[in-house]
XYZ file of C-alpha atoms in Angstrom:
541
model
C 14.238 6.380 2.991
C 11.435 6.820 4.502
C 7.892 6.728 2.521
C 5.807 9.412 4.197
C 2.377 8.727 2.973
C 0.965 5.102 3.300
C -1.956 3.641 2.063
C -3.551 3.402 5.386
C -3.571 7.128 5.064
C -2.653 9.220 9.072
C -1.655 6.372 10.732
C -3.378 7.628 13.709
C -5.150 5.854 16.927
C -7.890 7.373 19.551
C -6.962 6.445 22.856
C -8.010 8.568 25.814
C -8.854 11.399 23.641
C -4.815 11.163 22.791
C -3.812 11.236 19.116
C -0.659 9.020 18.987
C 1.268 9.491 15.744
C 2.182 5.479 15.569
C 4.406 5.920 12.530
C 6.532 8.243 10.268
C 4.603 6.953 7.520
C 1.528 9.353 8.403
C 2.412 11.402 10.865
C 3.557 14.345 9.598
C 0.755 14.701 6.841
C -1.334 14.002 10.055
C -0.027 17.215 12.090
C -0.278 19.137 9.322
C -3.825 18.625 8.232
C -5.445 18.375 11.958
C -2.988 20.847 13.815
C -2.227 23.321 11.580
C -4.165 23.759 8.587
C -7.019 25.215 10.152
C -5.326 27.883 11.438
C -3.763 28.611 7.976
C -7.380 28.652 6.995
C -9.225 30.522 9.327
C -6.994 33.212 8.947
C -5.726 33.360 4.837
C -2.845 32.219 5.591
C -2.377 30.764 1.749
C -3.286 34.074 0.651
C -0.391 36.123 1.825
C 2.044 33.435 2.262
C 2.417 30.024 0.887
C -0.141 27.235 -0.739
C -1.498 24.654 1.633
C 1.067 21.213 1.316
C -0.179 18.421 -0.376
C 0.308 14.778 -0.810
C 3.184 15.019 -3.219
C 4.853 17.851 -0.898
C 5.387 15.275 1.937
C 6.740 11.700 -0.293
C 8.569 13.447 -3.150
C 12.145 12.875 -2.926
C 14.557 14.783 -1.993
C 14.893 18.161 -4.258
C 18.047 20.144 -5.545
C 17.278 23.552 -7.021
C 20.624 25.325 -9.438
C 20.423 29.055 -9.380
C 23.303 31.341 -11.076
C 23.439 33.933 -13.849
C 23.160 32.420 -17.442
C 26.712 30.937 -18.744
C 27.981 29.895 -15.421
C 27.360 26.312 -15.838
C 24.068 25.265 -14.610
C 22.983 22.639 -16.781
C 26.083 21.297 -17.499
C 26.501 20.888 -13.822
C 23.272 18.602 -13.669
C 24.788 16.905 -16.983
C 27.923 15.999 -15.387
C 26.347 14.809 -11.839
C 24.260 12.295 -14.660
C 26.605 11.637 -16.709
C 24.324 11.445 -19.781
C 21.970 13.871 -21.565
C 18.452 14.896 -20.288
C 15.581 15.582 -22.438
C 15.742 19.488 -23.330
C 18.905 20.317 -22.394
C 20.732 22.680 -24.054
C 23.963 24.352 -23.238
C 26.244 27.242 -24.880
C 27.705 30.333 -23.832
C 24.347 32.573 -24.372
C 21.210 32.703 -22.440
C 20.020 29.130 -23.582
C 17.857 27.373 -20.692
C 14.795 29.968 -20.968
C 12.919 26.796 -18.464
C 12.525 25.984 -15.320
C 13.372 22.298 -16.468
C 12.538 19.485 -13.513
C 15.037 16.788 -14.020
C 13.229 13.785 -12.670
C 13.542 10.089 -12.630
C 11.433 8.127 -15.642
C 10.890 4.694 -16.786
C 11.093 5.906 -20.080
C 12.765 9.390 -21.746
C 10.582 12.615 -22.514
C 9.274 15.483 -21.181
C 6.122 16.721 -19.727
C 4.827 19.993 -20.304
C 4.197 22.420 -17.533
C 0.404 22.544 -17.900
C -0.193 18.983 -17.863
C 2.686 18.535 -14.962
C 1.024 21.237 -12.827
C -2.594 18.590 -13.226
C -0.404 15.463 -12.051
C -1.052 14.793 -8.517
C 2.033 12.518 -8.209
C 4.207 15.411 -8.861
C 4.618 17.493 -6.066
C 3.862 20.817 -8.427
C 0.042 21.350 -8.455
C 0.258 25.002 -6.832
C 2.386 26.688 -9.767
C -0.644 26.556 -11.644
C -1.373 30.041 -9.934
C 1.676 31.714 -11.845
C -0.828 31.354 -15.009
C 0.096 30.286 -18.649
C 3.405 32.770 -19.126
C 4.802 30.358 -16.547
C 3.629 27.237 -17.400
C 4.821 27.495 -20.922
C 8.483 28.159 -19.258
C 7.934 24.910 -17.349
C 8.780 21.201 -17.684
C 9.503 17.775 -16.662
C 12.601 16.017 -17.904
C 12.243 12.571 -17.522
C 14.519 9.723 -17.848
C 15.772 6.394 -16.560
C 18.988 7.537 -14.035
C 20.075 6.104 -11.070
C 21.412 9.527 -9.168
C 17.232 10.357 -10.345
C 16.296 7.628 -7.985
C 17.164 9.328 -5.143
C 17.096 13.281 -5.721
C 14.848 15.610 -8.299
C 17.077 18.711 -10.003
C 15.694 21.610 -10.784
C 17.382 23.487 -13.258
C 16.613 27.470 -13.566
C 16.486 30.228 -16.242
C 20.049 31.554 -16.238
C 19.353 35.034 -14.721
C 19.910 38.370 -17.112
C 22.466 41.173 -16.241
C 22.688 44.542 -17.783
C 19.731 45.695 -20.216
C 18.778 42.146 -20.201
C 17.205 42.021 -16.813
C 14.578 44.630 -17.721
C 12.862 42.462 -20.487
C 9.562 41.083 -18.733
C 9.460 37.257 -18.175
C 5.855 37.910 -17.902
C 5.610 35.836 -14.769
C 7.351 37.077 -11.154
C 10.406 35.089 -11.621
C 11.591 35.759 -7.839
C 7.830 34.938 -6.344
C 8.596 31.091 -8.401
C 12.099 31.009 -6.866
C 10.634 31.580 -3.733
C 7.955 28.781 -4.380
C 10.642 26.241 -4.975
C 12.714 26.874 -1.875
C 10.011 26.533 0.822
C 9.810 23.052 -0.842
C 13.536 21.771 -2.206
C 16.146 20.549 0.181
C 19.139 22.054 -1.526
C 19.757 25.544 -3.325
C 23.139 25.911 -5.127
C 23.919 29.407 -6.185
C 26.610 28.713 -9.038
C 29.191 31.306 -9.803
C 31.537 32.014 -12.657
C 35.149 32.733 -11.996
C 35.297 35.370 -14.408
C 31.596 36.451 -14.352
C 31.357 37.297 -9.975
C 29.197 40.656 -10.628
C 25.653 39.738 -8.858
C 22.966 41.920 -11.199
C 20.172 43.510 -9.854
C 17.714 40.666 -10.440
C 20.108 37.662 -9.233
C 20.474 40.134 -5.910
C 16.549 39.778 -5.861
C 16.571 36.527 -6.282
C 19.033 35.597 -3.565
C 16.702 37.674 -1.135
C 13.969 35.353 -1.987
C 15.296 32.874 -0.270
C 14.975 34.615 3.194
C 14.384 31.881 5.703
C 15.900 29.465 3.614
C 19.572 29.523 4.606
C 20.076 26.715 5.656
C 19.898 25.037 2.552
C 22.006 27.438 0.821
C 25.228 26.283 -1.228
C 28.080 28.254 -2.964
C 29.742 26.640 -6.194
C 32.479 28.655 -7.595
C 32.334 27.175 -11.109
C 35.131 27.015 -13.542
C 38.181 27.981 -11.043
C 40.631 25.777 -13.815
C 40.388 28.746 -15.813
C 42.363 30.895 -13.377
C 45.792 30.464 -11.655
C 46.336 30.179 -7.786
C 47.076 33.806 -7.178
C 43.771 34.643 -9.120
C 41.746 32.203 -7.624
C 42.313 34.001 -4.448
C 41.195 37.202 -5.309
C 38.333 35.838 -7.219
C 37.178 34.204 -3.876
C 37.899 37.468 -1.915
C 35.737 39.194 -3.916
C 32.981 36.512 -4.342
C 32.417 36.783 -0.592
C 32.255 40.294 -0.600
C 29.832 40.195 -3.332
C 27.827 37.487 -1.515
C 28.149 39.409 1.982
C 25.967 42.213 0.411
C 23.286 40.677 -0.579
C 22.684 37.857 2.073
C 21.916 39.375 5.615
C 23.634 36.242 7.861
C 26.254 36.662 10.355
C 27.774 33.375 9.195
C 29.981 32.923 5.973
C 28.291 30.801 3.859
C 30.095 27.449 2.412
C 31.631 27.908 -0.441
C 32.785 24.816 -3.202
C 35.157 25.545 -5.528
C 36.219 23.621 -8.696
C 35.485 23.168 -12.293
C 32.113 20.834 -12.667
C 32.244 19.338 -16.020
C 33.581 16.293 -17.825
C 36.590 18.134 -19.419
C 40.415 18.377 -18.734
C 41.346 21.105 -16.319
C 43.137 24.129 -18.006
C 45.177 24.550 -15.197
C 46.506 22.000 -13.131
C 47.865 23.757 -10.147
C 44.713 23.306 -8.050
C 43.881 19.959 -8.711
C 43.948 18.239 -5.521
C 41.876 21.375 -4.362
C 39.201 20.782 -6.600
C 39.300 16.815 -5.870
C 38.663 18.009 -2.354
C 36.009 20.299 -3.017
C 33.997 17.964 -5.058
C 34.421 15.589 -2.448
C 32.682 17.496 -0.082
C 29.621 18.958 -1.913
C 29.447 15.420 -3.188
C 28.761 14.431 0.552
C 26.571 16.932 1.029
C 24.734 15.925 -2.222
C 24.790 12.747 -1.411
C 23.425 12.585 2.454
C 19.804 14.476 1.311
C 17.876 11.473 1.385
C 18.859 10.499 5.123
C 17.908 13.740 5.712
C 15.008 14.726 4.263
C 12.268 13.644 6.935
C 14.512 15.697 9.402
C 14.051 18.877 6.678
C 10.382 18.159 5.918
C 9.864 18.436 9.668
C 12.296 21.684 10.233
C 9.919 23.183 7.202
C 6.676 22.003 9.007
C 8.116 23.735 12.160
C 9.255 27.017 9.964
C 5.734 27.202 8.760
C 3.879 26.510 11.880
C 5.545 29.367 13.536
C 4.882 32.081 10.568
C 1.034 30.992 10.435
C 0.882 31.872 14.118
C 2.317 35.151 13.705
C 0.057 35.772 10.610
C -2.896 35.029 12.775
C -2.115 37.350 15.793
C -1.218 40.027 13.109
C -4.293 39.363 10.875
C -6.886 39.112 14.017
C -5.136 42.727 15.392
C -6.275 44.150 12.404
C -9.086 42.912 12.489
C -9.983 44.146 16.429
C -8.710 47.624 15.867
C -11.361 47.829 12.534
C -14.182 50.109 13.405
C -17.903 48.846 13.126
C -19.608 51.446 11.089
C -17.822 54.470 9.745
C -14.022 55.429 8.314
C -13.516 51.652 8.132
C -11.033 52.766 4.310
C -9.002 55.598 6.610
C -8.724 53.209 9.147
C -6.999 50.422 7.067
C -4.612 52.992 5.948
C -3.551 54.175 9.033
C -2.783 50.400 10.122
C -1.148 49.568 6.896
C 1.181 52.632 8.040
C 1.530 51.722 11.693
C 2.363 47.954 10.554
C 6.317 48.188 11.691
C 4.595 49.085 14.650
C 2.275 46.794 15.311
C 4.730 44.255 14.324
C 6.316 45.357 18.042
C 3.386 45.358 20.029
C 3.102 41.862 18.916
C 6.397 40.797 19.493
C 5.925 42.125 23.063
C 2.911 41.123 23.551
C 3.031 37.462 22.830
C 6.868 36.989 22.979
C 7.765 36.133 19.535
C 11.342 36.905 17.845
C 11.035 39.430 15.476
C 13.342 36.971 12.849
C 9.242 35.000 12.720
C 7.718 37.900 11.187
C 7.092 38.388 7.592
C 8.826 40.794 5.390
C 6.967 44.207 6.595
C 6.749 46.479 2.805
C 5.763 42.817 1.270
C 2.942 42.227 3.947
C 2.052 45.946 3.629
C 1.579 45.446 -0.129
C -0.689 42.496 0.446
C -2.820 44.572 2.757
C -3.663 47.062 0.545
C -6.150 45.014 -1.326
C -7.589 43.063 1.526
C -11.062 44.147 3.169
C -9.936 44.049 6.722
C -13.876 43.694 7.824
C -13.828 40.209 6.694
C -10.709 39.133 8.801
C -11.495 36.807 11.661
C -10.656 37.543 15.232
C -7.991 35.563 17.673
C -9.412 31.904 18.251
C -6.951 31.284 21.301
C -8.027 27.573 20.738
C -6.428 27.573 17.325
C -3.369 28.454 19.008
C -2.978 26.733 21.497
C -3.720 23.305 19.154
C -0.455 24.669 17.516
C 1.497 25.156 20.790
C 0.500 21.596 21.700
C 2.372 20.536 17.775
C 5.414 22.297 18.926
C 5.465 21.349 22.124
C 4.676 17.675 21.996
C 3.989 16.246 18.743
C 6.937 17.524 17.348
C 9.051 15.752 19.408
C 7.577 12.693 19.734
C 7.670 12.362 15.524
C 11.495 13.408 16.013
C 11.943 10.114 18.003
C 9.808 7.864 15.745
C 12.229 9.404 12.916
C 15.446 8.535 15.318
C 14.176 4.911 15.530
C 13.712 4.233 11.949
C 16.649 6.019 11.132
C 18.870 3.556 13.458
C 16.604 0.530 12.077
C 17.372 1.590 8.325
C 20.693 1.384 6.249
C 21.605 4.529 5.020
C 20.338 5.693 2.379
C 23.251 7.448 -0.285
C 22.707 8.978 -3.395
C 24.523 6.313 -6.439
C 24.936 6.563 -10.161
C 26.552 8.864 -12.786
C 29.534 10.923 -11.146
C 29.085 9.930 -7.079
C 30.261 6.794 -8.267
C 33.255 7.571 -9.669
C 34.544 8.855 -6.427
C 33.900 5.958 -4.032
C 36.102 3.512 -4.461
C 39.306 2.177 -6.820
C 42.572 4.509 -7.337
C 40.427 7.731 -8.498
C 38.507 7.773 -5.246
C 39.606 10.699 -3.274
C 42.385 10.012 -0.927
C 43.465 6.904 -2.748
C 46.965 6.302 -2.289
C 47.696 9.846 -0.190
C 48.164 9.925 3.397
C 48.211 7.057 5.603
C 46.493 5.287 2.571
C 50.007 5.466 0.641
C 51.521 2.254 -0.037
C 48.397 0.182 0.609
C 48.456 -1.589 -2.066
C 52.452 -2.207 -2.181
C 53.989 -5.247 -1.314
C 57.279 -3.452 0.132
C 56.713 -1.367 3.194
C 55.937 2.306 2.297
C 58.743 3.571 5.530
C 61.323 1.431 3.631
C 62.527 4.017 1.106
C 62.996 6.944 4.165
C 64.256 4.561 6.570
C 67.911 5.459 5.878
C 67.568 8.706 6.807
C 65.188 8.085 9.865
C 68.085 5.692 11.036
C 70.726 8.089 11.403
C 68.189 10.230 13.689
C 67.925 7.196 15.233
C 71.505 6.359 15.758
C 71.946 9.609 17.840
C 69.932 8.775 19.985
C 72.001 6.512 22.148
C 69.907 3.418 21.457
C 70.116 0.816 24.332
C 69.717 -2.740 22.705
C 68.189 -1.046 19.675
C 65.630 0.354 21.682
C 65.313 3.993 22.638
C 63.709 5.059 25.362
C 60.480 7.064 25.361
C 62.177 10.282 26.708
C 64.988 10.257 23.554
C 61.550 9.836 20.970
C 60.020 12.553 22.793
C 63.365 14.970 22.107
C 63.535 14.562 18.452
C 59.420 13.926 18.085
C 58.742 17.605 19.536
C 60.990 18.814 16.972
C 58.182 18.599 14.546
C 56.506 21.263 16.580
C 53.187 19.212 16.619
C 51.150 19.495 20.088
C 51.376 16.328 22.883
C 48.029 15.342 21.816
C 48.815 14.582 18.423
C 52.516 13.038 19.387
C 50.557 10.993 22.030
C 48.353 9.859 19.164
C 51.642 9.009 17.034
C 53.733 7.359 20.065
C 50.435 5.066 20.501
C 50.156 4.037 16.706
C 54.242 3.437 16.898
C 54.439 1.736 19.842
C 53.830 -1.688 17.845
C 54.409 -3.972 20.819
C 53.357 -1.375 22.840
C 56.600 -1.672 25.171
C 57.248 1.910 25.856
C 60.013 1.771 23.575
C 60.810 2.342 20.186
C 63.144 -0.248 17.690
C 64.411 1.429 14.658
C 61.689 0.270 12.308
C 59.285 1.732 15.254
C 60.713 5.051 15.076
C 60.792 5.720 11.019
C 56.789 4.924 11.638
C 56.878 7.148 13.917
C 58.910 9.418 11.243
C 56.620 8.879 8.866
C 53.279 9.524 10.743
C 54.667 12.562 11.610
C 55.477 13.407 7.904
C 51.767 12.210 7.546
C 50.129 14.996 9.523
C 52.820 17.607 8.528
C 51.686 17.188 5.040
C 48.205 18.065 5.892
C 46.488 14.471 6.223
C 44.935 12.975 8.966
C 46.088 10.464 11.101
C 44.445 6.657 10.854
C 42.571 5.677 13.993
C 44.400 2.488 13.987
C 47.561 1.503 12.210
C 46.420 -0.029 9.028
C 48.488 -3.267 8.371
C 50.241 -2.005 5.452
C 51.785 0.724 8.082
C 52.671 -2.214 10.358
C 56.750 -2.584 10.257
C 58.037 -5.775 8.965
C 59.671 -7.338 12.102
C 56.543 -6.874 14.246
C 53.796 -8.140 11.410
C 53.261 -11.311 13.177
C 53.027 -10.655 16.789
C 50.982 -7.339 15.985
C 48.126 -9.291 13.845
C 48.424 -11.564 16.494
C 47.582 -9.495 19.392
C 44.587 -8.302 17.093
């Protein structure tokens, strides 16, 4: 993928007074630290909001981050993407993973402890050092010698408490580190229990931490073999009702459902469900590292436009301050009038309200801030921030275009992604229009009987029928044109507007293909081809 930080450090030429970002390499450390960092500066931006990025922030790879309720299968999740032990683990039915564990790729096995990882300036976790000691002890490195490692970090979470439980001080704000982590990880998987779909009063919290970040937001219904069909169904209903609560987005969120361990299935019924669904967070899993410079820069954006808002609402306050006396009764009143204010901004400098922070959080922040030492609007600060957005931006999203058409992709390999790529387990093997691929008789052979007695009432001329008989008994199926035109095509063999009998059970059978819920091949894979046209048709290829 694409190494962010080079030894030549920006990457950056002079030309014309004209900063040209030459290369991914440096660029977008480069925006960050000329464009926008002094405007996070100048107005205390890291104060209220997030830590200023660092080296590590822009070349660490690509980061997953497991959040669910303890028992729902967190850990074993990360052990059965591996496929081997990590240093620390430990899994059973009670609260056991009291860490936020970093599973991390290593030469060598072991773990670091939080207050010598948070010292590292390799590791991309210098700023949690501000959570203090009752965090750091509840933090570690897990390091070891995978090859899914080599491509993604996991970070594995505290299962969170329910009842009673969730009252018990962690002694460090648990949602504030949450929040931390997604500004900064790629992926966040919320994993559910099928029989465990209650969301407590801290997970709710923790959910709403990630405003801003949903996006990156997965759904894993964990252990669905442990229900039947008709149960699974409710459990989902009620999962998204749950979820619908407590995440304020008009769009449903994607939900994967299956049973995410190494272990037989208890019940069967689903299988091919659960094949499915692994298939596709797999995928998703699996395509982070071609897309992480495209996230890193979608972050940089993200933050860019809060920093500006923070700025226009820090320098208000500061302009409406008075310069001698009831400078205290003045703060309160703005800390009161801050919805607002929020308003007159929005107006003001037309800016979606969705940019603003969280008002009671910001108000909260306020309250022990000495609004006399704010800074007032630098319109030059701005503007160098427009000018990011406007042009910068774009012309980084191009350099990343280029090198991502120069570069193979990049996948994520080892532990269980490859046991779904390739050989009979691979998803799809053997289903479909794959069926009979590896058979030397032709797969149409054992239905042809019955096809030909369809085909015999047709009135074949010279054992051809014509293209308006096919079209009688094909609409039968009830499929639409497009998708007959699309079967006709792949029939049509010697493409001579008519159909032979071995033509019309492929026909047949690509129709029982798509009927059955798979879809069709682009082109008619040679195993598909009927006998009698085999040699002419490979020909004519």
């Amino acid at each position: 993928m694409f190494s962010w930080l080079g030894k030549q450090g920006g990457g950056r030429e002079r030309g014309g007074g004209t900063d040209v970002v030459q290369t991914v390499t440096g660029g977008l450390r480069d925006l960050y630290l000329r464009k926008l960092l002094p405007l996070e500066e100048h107005y205390r931006f890291h104060e209220f909001h997030s830590p200023a990025l660092e080296e590590a922030d822009f070349e660490n790879k690509p980061m997953v981050l497991l959040v669910g309720q303890y028992s729902t299968g967190k850990t074993t999740f990360i052990r059965y993407l591996l496929e081997q032990d990590f240093p620390g683990m430990r899994i059973g039915p009670e609260p056991t993973t009291d860490s936020f564990i970093a599973v991390m790729y290593g030469e060598t096995e072991g773990n670091i402890p939080g207050n010598a990882l948070v010292v590292d300036p390799k590791k991309p976790f210098r700023k949690l050092g501000r959570f203090g000691n009752a965090f750091l002890n509840r933090f570690m490195c897990s390091q070891l010698p995978n090859e899914v490692l080599k491509s993604i970090s996991i970070i594995d979470s505290p299962g969170i408490l329910s009842g009673e439980k969730q009252r018990i001080s962690r002694g460090y704000d648990f949602c504030q580190v949450l929040q931390w982590f997604a500004e900064r990880v790629d992926r966040i998987i919320l994993l559910f229990d099928a029989h465990k779909l209650d969301i407590s009063d801290e997970f709710s919290e923790a959910i709403k931490s990630f405003r801003g970040q949903d996006d990156k937001i997965r759904v894993v219904l964990n252990k669905a073999d442990q229900v039947d069909t008709q149960q699974l169904m409710r459990v989902y209903g009620a999962l998204m009702w749950s979820l619908g609560k407590v995440i304020d987005t008009p769009e449903v969120l994607r939900v994967y459902i299956g049973s995410f361990w190494a272990h037989p299935l208890r019940n069967t019924d689903n299988r091919r469900l659960f094949e499915a669904e692994a298939q596709d967070l797999f995928k998703d899993i699996q395509s982070l590292p071609q897309k992480a410079a495209v996230r890193k820069l979608n972050d940089l954006i993200k933050r860019a436009r809060l920093a500006k808002v923070h700025a226009y609402i820090i320098s208000y306050l500061k302009k409406e301050m008075p310069s001698v006396f009831g400078k205290e009764n003045k703060k309160k009143e703005l800390i009161n009038k801050l919805p607002e204010i929020y308003i007159q901004l929005q107006r003001e400098h037309h800016i979606s309200a969705g940019d603003f922070p969280e008002v009671k959080k910001m108000q909260e922040q306020l309250e022990n801030c000495d609004f006399t030492k704010f800074h007032s609007l630098k319109p030059k600060l701005i503007e160098t921030v427009d000018n990011m957005l406007a042009n910068k931006i774009a012309s980084l999203m191009n350099l990343i275009r280029q090198e991502e058409s120069n570069m193979p992709t990049e996948m994520v390999h080892g532990g269980a992604f490859d046991g779904t790529m390739a050989g009979p387990f691979g998803h799809g093997y053997g289903e479909g229009a794959k069926e009979g691929a590896d058979e030397e008789e032709w797969v149409v052979a054992k239905d042809k009987p019955a096809y030909d007695e369809i085909f015999y009432t047709l009135s074949p001329i010279n054992g051809k029928i014509s293209g308006i008989s096919a079209k009688k008994e094909m609409v039968t199926s009830k499929l639409p044109n497009s998708v007959l035109g699309k079967i006709w095509k792949l029939a049509d063999c010697d493409g001579d507007g008519m159909l032979d009998d071995e033509e019309f059970a492929l026909a047949k059978h690509l129709i029982k293909i798509k009927l059955d819920g798979y879809e069709l091949p682009g082109t008619l894979p040679s195993h598909l081809v009927p006998p009698s046209h085999r040699k002419p048709f490979q020909t004519a290829e």
